Short mmCIF file of C-alpha atoms (C1' of nucleotides) in Angstrom, two decimals:
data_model
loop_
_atom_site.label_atom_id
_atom_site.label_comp_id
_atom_site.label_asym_id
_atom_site.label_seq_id
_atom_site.Cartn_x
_atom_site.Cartn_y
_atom_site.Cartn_z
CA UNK A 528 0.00 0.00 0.00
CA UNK A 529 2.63 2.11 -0.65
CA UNK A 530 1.82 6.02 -0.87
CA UNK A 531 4.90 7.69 -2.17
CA UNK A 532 7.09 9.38 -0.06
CA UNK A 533 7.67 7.68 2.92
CA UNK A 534 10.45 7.38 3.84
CA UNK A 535 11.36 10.37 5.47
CA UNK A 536 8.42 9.41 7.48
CA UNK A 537 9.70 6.06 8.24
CA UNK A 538 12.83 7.47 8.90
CA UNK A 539 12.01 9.95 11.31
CA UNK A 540 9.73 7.70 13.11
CA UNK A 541 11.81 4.81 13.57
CA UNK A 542 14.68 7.07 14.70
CA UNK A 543 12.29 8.60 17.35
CA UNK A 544 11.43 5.13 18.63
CA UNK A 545 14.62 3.89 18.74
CA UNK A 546 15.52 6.87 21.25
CA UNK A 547 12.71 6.05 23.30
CA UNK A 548 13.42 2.01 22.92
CA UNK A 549 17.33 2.98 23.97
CA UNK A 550 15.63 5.23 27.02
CA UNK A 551 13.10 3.10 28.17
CA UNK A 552 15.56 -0.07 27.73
CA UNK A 553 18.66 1.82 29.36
CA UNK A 554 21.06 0.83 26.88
CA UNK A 555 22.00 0.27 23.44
CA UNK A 556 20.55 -3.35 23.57
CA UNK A 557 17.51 -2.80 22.24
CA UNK A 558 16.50 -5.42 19.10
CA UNK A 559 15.76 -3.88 15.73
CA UNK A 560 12.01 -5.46 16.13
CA UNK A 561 11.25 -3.49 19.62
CA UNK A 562 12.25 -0.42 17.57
CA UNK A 563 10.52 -1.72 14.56
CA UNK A 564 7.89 -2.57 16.63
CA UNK A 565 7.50 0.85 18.60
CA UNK A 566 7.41 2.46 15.19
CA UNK A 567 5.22 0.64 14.45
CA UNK A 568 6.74 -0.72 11.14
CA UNK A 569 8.75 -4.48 10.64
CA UNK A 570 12.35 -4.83 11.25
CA UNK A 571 12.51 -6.05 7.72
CA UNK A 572 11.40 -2.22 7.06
CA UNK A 573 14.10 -0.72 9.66
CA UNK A 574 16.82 -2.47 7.48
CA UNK A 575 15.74 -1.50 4.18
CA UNK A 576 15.89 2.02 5.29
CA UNK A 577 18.88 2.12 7.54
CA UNK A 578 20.88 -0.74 5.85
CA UNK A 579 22.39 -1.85 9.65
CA UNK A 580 21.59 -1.64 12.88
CA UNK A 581 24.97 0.23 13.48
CA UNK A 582 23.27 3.07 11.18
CA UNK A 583 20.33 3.56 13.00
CA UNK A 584 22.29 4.27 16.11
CA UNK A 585 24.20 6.83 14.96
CA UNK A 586 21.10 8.57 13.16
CA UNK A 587 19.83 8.54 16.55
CA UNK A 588 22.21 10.19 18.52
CA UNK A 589 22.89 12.78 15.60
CA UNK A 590 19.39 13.34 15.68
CA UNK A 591 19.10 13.84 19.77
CA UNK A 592 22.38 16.49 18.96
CA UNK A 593 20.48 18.42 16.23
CA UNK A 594 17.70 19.06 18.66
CA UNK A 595 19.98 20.28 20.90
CA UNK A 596 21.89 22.40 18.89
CA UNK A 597 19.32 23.84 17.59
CA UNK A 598 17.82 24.56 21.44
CA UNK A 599 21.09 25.97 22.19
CA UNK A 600 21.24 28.42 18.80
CA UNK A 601 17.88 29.82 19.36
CA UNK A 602 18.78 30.29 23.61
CA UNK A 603 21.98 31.89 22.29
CA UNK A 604 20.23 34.05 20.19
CA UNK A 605 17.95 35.21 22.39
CA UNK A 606 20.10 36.15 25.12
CA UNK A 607 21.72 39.66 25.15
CA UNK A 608 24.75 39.87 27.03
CA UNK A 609 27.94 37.28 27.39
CA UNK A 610 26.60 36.51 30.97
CA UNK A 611 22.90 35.65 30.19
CA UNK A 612 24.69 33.10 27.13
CA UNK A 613 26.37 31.67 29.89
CA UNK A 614 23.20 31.23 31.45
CA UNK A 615 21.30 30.11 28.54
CA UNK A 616 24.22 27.45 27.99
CA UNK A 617 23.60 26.14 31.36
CA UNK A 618 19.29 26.24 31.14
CA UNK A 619 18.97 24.45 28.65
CA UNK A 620 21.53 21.48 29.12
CA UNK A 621 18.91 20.83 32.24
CA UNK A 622 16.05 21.89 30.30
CA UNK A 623 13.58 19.36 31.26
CA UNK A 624 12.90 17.37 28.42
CA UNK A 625 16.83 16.70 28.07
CA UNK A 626 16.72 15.56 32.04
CA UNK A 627 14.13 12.78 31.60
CA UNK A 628 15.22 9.78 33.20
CA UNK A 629 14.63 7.84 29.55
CA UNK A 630 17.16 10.69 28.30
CA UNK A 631 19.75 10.87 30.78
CA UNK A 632 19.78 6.77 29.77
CA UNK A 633 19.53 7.28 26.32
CA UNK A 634 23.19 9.75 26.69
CA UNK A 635 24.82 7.30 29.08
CA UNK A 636 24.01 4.70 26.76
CA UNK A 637 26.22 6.57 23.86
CA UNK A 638 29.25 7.16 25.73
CA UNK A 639 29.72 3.98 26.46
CA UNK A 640 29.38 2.83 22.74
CA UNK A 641 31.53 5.69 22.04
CA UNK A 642 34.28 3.89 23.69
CA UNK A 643 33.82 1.21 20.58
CA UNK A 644 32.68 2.92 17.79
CA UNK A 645 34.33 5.57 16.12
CA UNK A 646 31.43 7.46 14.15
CA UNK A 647 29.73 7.75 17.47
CA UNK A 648 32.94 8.80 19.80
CA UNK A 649 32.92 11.50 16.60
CA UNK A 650 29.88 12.55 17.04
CA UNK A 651 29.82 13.02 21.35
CA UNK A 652 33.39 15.09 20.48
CA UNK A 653 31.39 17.43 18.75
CA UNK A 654 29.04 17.96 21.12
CA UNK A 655 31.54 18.18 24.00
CA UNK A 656 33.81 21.00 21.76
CA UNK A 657 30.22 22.71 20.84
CA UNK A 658 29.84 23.28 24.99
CA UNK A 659 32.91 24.43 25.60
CA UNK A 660 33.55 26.44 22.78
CA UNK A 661 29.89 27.93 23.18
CA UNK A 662 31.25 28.70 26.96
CA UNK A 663 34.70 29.76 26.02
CA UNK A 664 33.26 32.19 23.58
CA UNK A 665 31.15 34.02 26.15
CA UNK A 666 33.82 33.86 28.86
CA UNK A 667 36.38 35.55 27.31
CA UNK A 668 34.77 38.92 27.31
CA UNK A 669 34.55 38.31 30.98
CA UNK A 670 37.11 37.03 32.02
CA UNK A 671 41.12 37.23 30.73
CA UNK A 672 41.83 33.90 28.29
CA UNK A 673 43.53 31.74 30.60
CA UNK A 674 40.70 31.66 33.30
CA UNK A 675 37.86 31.29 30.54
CA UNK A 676 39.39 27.74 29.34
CA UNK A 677 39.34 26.83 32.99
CA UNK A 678 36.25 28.22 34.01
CA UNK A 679 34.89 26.49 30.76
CA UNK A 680 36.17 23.35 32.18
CA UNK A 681 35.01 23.05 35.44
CA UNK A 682 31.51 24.06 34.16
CA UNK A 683 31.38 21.42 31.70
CA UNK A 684 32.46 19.11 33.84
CA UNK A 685 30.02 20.07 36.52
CA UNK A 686 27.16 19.64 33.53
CA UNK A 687 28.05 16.60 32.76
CA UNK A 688 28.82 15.54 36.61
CA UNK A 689 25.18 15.84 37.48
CA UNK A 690 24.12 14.31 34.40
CA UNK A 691 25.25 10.86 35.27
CA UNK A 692 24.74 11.03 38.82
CA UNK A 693 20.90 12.06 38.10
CA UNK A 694 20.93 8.71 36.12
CA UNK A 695 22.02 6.94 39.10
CA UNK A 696 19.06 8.40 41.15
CA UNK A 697 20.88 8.02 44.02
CA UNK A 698 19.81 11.51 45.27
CA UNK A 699 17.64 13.33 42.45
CA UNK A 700 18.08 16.94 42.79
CA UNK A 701 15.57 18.80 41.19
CA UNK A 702 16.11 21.12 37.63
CA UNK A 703 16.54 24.46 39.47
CA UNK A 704 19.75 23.39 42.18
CA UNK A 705 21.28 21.66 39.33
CA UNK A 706 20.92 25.05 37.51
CA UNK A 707 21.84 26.80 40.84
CA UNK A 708 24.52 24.69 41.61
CA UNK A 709 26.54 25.21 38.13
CA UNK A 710 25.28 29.15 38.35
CA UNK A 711 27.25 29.07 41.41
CA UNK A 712 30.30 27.88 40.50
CA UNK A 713 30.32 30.38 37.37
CA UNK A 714 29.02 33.32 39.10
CA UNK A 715 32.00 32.48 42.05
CA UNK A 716 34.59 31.70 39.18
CA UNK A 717 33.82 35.07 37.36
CA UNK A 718 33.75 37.28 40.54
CA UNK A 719 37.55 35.85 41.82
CA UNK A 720 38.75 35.81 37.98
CA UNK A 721 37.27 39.44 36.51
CA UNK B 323 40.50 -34.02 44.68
CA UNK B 324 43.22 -31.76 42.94
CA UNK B 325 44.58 -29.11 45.08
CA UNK B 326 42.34 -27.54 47.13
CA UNK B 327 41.56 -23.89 47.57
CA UNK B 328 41.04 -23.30 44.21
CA UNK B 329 38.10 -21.70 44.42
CA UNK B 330 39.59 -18.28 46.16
CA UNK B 331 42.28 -17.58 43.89
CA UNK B 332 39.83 -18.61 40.54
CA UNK B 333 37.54 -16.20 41.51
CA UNK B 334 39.60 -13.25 41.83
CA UNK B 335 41.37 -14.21 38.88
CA UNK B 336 38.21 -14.12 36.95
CA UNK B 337 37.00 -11.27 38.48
CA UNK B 338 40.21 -9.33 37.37
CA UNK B 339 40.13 -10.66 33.98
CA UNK B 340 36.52 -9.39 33.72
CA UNK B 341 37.42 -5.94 34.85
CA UNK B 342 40.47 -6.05 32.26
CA UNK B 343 38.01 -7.28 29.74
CA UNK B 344 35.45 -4.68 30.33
CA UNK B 345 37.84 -2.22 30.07
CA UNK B 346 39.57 -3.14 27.24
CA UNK B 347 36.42 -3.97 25.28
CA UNK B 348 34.61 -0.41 26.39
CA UNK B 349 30.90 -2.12 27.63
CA UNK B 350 30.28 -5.39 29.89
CA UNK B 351 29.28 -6.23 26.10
CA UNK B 352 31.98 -9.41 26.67
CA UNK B 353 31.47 -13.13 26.23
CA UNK B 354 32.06 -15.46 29.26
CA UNK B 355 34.70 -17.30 27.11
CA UNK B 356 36.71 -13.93 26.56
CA UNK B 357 37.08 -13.25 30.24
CA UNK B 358 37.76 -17.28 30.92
CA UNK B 359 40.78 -17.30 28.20
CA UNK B 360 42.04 -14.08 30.18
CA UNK B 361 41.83 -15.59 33.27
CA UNK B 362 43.42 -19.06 31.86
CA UNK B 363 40.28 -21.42 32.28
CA UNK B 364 37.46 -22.51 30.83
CA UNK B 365 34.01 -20.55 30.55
CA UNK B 366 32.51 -23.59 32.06
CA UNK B 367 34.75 -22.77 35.45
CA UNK B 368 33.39 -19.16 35.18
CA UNK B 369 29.85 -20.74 35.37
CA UNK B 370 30.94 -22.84 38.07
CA UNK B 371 32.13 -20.31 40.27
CA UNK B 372 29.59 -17.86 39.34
CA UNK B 373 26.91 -19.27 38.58
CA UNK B 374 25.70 -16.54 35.88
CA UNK B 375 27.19 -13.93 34.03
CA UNK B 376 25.59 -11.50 35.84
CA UNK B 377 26.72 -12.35 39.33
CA UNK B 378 30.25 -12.57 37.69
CA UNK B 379 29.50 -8.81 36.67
CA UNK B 380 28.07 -7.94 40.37
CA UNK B 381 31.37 -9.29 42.11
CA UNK B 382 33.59 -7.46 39.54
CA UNK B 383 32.20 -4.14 40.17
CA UNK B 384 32.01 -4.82 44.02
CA UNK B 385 35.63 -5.82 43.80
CA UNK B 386 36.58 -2.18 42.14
CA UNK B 387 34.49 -0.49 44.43
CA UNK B 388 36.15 -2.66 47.80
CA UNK B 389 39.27 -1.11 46.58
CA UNK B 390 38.66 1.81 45.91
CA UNK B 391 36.66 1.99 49.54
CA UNK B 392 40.01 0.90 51.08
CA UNK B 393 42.12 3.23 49.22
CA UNK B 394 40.13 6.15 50.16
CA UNK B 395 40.02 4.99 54.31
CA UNK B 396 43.71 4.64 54.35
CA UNK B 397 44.38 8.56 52.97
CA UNK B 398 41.69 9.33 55.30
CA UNK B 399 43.06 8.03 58.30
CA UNK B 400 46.76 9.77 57.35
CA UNK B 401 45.04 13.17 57.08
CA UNK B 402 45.41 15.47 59.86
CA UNK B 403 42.85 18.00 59.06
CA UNK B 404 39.38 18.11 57.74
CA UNK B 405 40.63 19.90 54.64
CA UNK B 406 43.40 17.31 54.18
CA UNK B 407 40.86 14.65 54.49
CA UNK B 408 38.88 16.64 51.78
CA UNK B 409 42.59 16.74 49.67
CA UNK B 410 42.29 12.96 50.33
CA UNK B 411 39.11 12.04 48.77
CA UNK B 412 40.01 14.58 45.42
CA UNK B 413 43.27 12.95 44.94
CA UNK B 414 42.03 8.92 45.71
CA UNK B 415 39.49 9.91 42.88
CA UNK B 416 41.87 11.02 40.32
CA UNK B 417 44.99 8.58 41.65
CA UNK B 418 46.66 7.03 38.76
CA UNK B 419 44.81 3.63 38.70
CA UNK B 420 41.41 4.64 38.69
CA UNK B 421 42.09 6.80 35.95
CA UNK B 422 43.86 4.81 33.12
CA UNK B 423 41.04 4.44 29.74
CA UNK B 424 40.62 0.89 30.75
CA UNK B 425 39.12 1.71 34.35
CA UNK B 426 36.97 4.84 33.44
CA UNK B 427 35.43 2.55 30.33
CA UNK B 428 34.27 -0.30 33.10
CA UNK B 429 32.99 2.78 34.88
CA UNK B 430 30.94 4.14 32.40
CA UNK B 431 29.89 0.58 31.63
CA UNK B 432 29.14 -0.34 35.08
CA UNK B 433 26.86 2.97 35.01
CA UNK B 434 24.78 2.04 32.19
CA UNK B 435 24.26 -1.36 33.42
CA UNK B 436 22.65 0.03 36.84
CA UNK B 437 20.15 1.58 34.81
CA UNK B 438 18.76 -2.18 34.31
CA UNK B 439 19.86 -4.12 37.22
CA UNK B 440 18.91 -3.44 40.64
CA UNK B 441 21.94 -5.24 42.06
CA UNK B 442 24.05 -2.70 40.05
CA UNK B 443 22.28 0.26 40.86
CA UNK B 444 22.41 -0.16 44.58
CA UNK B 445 26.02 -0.82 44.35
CA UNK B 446 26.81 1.97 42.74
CA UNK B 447 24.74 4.31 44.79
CA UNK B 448 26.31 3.48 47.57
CA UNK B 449 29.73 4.22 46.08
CA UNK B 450 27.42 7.82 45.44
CA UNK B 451 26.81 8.44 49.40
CA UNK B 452 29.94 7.41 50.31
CA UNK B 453 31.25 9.99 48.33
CA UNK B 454 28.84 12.79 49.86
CA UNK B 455 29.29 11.46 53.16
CA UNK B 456 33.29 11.60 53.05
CA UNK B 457 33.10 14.97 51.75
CA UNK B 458 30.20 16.28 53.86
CA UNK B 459 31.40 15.26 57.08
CA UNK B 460 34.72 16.59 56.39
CA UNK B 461 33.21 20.12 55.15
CA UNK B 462 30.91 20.42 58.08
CA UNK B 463 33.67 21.37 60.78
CA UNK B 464 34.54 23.81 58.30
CA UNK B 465 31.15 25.69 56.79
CA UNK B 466 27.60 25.84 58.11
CA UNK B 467 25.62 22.62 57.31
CA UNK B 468 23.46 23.75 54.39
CA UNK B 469 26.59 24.79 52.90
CA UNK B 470 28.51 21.72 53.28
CA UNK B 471 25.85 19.59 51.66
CA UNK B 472 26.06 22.04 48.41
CA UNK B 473 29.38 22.13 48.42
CA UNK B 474 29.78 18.34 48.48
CA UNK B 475 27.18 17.80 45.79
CA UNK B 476 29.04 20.48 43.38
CA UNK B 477 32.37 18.48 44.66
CA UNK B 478 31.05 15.03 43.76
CA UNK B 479 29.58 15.83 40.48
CA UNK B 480 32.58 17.52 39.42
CA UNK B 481 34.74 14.65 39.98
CA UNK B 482 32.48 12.45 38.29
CA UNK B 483 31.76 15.18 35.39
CA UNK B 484 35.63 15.03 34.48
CA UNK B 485 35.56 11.28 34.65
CA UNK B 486 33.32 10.71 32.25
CA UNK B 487 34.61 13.69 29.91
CA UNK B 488 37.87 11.58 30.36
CA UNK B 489 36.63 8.36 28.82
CA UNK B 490 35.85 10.53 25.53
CA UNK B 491 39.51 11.48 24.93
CA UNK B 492 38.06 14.53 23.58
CA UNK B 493 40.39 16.84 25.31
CA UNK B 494 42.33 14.93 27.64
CA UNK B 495 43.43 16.45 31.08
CA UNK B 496 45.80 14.93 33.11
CA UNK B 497 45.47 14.44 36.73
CA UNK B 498 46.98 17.36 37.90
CA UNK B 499 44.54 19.92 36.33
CA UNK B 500 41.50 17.71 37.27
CA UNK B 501 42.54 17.64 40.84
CA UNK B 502 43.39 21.56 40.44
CA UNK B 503 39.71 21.97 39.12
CA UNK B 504 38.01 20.22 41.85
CA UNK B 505 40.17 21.56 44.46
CA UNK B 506 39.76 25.02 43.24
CA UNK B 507 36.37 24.69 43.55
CA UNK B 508 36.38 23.57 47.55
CA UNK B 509 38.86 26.16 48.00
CA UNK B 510 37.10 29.09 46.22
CA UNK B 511 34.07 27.62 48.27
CA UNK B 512 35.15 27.37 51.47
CA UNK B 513 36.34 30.72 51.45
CA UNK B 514 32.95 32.16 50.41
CA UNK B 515 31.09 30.70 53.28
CA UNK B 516 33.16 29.97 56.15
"C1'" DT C 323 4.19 -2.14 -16.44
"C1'" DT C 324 7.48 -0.22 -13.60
"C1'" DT C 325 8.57 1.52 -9.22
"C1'" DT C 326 8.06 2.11 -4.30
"C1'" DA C 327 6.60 0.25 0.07
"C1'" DT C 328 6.19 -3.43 2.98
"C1'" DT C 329 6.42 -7.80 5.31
"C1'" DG C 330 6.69 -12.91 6.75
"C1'" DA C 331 9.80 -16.37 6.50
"C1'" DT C 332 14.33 -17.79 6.83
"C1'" DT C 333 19.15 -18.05 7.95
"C1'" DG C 334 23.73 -17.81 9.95
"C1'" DA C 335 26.14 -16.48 13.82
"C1'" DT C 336 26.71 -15.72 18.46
"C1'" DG C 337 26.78 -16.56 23.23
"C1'" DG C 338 24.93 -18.05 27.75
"C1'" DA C 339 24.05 -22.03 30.03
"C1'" DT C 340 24.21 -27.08 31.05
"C1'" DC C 341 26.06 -31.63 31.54
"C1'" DA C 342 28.45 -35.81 31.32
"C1'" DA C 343 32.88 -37.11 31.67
"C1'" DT C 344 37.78 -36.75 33.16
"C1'" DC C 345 41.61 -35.72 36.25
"C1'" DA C 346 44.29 -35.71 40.33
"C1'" DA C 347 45.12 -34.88 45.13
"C1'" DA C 348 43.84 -36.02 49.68
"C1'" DA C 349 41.91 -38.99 53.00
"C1'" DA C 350 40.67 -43.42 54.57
"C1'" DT C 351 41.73 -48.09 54.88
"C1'" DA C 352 44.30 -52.30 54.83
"C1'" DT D 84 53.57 -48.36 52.87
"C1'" DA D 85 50.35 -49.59 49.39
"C1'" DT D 86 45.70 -49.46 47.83
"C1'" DT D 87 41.18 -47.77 47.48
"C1'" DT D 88 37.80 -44.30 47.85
"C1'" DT D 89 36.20 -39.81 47.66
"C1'" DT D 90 35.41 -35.43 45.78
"C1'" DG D 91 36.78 -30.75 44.22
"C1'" DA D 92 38.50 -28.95 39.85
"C1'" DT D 93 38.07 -28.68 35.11
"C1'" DT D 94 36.67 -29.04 30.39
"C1'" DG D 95 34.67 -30.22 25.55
"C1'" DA D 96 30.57 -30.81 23.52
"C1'" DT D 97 26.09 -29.42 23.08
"C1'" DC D 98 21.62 -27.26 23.64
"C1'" DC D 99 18.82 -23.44 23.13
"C1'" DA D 100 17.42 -18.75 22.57
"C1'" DT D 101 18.21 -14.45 20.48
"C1'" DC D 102 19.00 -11.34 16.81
"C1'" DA D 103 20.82 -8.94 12.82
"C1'" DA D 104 20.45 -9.48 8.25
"C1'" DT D 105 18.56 -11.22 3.83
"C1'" DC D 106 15.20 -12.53 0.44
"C1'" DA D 107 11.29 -13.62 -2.08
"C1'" DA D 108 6.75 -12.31 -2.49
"C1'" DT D 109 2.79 -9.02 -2.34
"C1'" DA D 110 0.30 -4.72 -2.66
"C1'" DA D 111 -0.46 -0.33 -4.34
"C1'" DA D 112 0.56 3.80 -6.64
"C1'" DA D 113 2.32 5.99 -11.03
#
DNA sequence: TTTTATTGATTGATGGATCAATCAAAAATA
DNA sequence: TATTTTTGATTGATCCATCAATCAATAAAA
């Protein structure tokens, strides 16, 4: 019953079910027929599409960076001085639909494969020199050079700290102290540094 | 029977060939037989012992954690102050052996798996409160008590923050400036709220 | 009719788990 | 001391389930 044109339908929804299969699941084991499944498709369908599992992965992590790239242009944008795009850097990394639990999983779940495959380690190394440049850029007016690449450090770090420990669930700390927290340590950094 | 006491020495020579396996592979994605060849037997003596690949996975990560445990009450007991025993829990973190690739992969690994098995999770949450506790009882003779629990939280998901930003090799820090991160961070703390 | 969309059936490979069968040291016995 | 018994240690072979991948066949536009 084929209506033309469906594959970027296809596409996009099996990559959005895989996310939520990889979320839900906690880990890159997820079979190509839960995805399929989710999507509502067959595997057989996933394949023709994708070509390998291996593919599908990787269009779904590029996919969860595009979103947030494109979050973080538009807060970028929108802000009006270097201090409020540090801010806006920091929002929405704990916006709250990038701190689901299913989310926080889904990210874990890359950097591990990351340690195996090389298109994905590629792909997290972008996103890890998009933070810090994006921080770097807006510290330097603020700060003199040497401090900014530190500063930038620490607050990446710090971003990605309470990332993984939120995945734990060990102690969940709510949006606004993670925000707090990391506002913190850049508002302390920039007052002992300026 | 052949020589006895077997069974103690088997076990942690499985267990280490797991960890070196995990580590070396980048995800507990290993095979039984790969960790039995490392260790010199056959997978059927890892079933033997184990029982399951999963227990074999419980007792490997309890194994890194019981060393690292005793690692960190040793530098804790040579302190002398409460903000050398703080020193002592930054540098234990960052010490040479818990930070080669191989180690921070099983990490990682370990921390994907506890988003699936209980077992894992509650191990590795209480390698989470020990951390807070270490640092929160050491920064309460020093700061009021609401700050002290901040403070550790920022502390704790710093250290883990440059873990984890470790195992991508994006930009690689060595020890020194992650320990000078995390301690100028207490430091610049402290002196705010003391 | 040609092309696109779609799937059920099938396969080849992999890996965890099990088991029957050895091996060899220690203990018991003569 | 010599012999027998016992039993932990160990493994190769095998079973069984899972899964990615492929393929042949079907349905519906164009």
């Amino acid at each position: 019953m084929p209506k033309l044109g469906m594959e970027p339908i296809r596409r996009k929804a099996l990559v959005d079910a895989a996310l939520r299969a990889i979320g839900d699941h906690g880990s890159l084991d997820v079979t190509m027929s839960q995805i399929a499944r989710q999507a509502g498709v067959s595997a057989a369908l996933a394949h023709h599409y994708f070509g390998s599992k291996d593919r599908l992965m990787v269009e779904t992590i590029r996919s969860l960076l595009r979103q947030l790239h494109i979050d973080v242009v538009a807060a970028l944008k929108a802000a009006e001085t270097p201090r409020a795009r540090l801010s806006a850097v920091v929002r929405i990394s704990f916006q709250a639909d990038q701190f689901s639990p299913e989310t926080i999983s889904a990210w874990l779940a890359f950097y591990v494969e990351a340690q195996r495959s090389e298109p994905m380690r590629r792909l997290l190394v972008v996103y890890a020199r998009r933070l810090r440049s994006d921080l770097v850029s807006a510290l330097k007016t603020l700060c003199p050079d040497e401090d900014a690449a530190r500063i930038a450090e620490g607050t990446a770090a710090m971003i990605d700290g309470l990332y993984i420990r939120q995945g734990l669930r060990a102690s969940p700390l709510s949006i606004e102290t993670c925000v707090a927290l990391t506002e913190d340590y850049l508002s302390t950094q920039l007052g002992k540094a300026s």
